[in-house]
Structures are given as C-alpha cells and as structure tokens.
PDB file of C-alpha atoms in Angstrom:
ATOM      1  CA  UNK A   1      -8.547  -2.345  23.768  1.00  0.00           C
ATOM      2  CA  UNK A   2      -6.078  -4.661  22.049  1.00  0.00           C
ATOM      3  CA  UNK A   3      -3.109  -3.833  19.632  1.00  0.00           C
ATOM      4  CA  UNK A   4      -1.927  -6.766  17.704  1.00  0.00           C
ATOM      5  CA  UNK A   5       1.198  -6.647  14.864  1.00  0.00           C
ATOM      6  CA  UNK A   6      -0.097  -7.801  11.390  1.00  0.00           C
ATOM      7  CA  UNK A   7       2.408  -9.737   8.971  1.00  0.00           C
ATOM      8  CA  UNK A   8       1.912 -11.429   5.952  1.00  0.00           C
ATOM      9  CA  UNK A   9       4.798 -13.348   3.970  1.00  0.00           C
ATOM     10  CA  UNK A  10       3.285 -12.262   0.870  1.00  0.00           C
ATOM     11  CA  UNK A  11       4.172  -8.440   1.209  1.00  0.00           C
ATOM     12  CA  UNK A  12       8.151  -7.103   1.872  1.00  0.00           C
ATOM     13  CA  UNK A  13       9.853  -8.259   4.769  1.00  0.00           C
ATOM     14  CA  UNK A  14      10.016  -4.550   6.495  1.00  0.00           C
ATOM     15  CA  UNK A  15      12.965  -2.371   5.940  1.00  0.00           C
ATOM     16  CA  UNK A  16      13.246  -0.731   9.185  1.00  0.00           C
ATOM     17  CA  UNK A  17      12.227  -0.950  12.691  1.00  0.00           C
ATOM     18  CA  UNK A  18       8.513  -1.111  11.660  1.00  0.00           C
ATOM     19  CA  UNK A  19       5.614  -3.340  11.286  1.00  0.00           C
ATOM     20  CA  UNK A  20       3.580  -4.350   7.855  1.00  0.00           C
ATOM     21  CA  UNK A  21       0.545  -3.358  10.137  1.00  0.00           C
ATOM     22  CA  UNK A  22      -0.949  -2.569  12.836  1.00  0.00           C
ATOM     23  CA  UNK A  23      -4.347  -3.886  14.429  1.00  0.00           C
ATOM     24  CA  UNK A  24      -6.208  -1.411  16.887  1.00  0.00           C
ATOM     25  CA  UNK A  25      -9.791  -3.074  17.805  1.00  0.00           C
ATOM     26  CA  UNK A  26     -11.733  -2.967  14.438  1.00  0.00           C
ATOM     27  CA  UNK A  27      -8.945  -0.863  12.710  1.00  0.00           C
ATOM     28  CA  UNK A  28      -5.976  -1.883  10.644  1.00  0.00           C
ATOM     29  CA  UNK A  29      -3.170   0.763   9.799  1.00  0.00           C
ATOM     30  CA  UNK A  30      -0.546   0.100   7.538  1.00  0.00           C
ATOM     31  CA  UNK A  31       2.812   0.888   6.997  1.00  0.00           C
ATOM     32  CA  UNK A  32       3.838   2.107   3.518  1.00  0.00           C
ATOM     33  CA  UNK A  33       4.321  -0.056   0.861  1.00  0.00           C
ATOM     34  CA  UNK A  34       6.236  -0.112  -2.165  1.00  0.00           C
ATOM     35  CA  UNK A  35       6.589  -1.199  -5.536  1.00  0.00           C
ATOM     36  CA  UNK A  36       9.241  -4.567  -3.568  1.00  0.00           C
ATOM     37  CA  UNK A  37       8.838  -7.901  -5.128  1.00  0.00           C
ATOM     38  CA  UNK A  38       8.359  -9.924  -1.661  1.00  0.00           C
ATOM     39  CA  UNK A  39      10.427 -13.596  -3.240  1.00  0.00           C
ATOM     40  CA  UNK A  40      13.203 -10.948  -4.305  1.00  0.00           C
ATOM     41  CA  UNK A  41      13.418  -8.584  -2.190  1.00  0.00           C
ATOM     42  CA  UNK A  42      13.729  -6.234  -5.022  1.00  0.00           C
ATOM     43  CA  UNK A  43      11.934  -3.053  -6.607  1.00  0.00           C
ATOM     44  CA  UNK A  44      10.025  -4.310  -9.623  1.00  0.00           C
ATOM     45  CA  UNK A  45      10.958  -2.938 -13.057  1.00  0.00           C
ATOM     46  CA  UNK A  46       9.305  -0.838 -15.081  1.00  0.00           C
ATOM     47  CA  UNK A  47       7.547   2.491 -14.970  1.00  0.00           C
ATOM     48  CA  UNK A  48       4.613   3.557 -12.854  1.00  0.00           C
ATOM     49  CA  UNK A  49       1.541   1.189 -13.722  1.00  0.00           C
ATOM     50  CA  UNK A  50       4.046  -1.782 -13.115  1.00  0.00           C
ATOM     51  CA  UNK A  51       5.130  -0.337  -9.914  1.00  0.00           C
ATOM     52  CA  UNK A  52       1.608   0.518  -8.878  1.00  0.00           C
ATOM     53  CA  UNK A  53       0.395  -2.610  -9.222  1.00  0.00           C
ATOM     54  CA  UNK A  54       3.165  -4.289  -6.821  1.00  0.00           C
ATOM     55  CA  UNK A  55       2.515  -1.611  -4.460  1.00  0.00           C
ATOM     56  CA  UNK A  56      -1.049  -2.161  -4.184  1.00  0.00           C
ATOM     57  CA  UNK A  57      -0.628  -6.310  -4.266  1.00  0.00           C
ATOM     58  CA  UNK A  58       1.459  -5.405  -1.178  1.00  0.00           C
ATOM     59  CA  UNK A  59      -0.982  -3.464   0.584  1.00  0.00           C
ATOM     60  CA  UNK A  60      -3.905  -5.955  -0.356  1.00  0.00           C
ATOM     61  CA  UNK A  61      -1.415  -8.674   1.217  1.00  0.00           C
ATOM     62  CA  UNK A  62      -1.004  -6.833   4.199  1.00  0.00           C
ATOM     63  CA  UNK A  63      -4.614  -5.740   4.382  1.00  0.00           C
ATOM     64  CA  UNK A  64      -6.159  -9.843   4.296  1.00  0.00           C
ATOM     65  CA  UNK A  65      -3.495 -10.339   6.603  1.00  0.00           C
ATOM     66  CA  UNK A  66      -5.352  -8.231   9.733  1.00  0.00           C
ATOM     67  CA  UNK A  67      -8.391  -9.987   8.213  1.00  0.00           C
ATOM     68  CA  UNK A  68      -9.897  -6.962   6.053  1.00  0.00           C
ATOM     69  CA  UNK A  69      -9.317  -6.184   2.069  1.00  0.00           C
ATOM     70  CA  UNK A  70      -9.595  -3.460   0.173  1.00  0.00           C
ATOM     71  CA  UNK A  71     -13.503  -2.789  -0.403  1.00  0.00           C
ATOM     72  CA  UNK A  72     -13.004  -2.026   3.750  1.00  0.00           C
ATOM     73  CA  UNK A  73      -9.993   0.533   3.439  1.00  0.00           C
ATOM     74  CA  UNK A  74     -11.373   3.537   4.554  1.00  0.00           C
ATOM     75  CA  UNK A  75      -8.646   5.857   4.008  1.00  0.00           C
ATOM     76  CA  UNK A  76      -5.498   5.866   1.609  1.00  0.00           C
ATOM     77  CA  UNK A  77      -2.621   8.243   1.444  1.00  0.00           C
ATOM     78  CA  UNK A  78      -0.592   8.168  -2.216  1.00  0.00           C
ATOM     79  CA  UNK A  79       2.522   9.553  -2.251  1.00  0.00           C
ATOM     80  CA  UNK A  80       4.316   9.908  -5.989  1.00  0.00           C
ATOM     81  CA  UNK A  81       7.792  10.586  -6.736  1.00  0.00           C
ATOM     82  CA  UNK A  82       6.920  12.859  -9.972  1.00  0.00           C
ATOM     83  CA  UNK A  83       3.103  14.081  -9.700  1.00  0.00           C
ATOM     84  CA  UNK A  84       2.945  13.509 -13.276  1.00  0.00           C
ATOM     85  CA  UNK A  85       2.390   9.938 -12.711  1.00  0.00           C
ATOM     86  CA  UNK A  86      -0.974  10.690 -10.773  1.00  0.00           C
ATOM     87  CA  UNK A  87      -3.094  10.128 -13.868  1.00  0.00           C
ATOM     88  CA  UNK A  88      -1.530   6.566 -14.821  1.00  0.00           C
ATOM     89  CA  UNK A  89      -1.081   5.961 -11.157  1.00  0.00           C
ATOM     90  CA  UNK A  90      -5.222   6.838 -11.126  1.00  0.00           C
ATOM     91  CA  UNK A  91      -5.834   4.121 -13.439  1.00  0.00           C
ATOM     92  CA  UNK A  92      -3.806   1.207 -11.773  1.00  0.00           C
ATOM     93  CA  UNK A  93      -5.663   2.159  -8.736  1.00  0.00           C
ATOM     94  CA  UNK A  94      -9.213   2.301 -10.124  1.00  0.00           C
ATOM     95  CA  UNK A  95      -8.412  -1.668 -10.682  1.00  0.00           C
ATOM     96  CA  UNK A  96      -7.503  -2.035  -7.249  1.00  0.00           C
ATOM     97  CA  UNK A  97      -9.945  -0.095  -5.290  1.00  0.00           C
ATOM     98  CA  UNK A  98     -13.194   0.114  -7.841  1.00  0.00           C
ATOM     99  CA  UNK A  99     -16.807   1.392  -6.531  1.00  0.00           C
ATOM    100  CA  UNK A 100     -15.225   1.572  -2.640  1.00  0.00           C
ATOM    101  CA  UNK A 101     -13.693   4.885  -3.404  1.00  0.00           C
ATOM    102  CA  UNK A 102     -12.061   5.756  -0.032  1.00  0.00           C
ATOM    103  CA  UNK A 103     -11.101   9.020   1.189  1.00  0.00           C
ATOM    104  CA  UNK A 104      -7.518   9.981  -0.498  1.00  0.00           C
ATOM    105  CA  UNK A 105      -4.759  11.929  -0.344  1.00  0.00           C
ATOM    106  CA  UNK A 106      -2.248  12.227  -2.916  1.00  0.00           C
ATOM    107  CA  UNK A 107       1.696  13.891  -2.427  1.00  0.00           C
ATOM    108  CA  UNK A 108       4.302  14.058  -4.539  1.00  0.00           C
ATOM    109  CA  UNK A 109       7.399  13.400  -2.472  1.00  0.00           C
ATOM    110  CA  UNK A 110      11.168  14.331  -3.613  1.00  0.00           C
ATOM    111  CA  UNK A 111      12.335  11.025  -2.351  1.00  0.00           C
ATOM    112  CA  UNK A 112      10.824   7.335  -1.705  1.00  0.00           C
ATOM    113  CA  UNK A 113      12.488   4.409  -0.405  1.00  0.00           C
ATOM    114  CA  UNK A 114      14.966   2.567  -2.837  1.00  0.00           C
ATOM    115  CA  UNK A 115      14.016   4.758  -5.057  1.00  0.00           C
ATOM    116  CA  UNK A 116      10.256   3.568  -5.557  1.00  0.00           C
ATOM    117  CA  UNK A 117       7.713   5.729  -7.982  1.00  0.00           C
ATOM    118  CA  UNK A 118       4.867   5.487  -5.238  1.00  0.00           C
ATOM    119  CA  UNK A 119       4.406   4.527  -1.984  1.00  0.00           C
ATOM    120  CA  UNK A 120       0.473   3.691  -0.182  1.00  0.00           C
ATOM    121  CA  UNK A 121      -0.015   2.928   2.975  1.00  0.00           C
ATOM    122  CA  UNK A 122      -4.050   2.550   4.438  1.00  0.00           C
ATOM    123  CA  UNK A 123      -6.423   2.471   7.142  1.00  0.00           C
ATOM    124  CA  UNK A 124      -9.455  -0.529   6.827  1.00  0.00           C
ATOM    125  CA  UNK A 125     -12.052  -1.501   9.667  1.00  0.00           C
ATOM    126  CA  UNK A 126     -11.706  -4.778  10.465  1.00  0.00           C
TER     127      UNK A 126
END
C-alpha cells in the first residue's frame, strides 16, 4: 500500500494544514476546492456559474495531477452556500462532468471558505 501527496501549481496553493490530494493505491481523494484564482490567490468574481467553473478547473487540476481526470471521478460531494444555486450550479457541472455521471451529493452549507458560493472536492481511480 502506498500513500503519496498530489500537488499541482495550477490549482490554489492550500489554505491550511492540508494537501490538494491525496493518492491511496488506485484512488485519488481530494481536498475541497473553491472558486480561488491559483496566479491570484483570489476568489473569482461573479455569481455562481463563474465560480463553478473555477472550482471545477481546480479540481480537474488537481485530479490530472494524481494522473486521473474527471471521466474517472467516481464520487463528488457539492456543497452550496444558498441551495438555490443548485440548478445553475447543475448546469456548469453538466460541462464539466458530461455522460460520466458520478455518484453525488449535494449540501447547502451556512458558511464556505472566503466566502466561496460552492465548494467540490472528489474521489477518482487512478
């Protein structure tokens, strides 16, 4: 069995003692991302779909990163400031994840870090 930290300069620099990922054997699990342009360090503006979109880019960096992508992710948890957002936040992920459908779940959570709209974090086979 071998455990192996996964980083990619192409996601956020972690805020916390944390890693982008982690690599068990044929398994990659993920730390949450967020909507955190990785040149600026800073939350991208706009409303959901924008933030969506950054926050998925920065999973899909972290995910080629332990040498998977998404059509691989097996499982995804979704976690929405305002559940009222699931619908557009439906549609920005449709583009990311396609025919692959994994298995979901989706929270709405009071508060996210720096005050993100959504937050994803994964599990792929490697």
């Amino acid at each position: 069995m071998s455990k192996n930290t996964v980083y990619s300069k192409n996601a956020p620099e972690p805020i916390g003692p944390y890693s982008q990922a982690i690599k068990f054997n044929n398994l990659l699990f993920t730390s949450g991302q967020i909507p955190i342009y990785p040149k600026t360090g800073n939350i991208v503006e706009g409303g959901i779909k924008e933030q969506g979109r950054q926050t998925l880019e920065n999973l899909k960096a972290v995910i080629e990163a332990g040498g998977s992508d998404l059509s691989k992710v097996i499982k995804v948890n979704l976690f929405l400031a305002n559940m009222d957002d699931f619908a557009a936040m439906n549609e920005v992920y449709a583009e990311y994840f396609g025919e692959s459908k994994p298995a979901r779940s989706a929270l709405e959570a009071s508060k996210l870090p720096k005050g993100a709209l959504v937050e994803v974090d994964a599990i792929a086979f490697v």
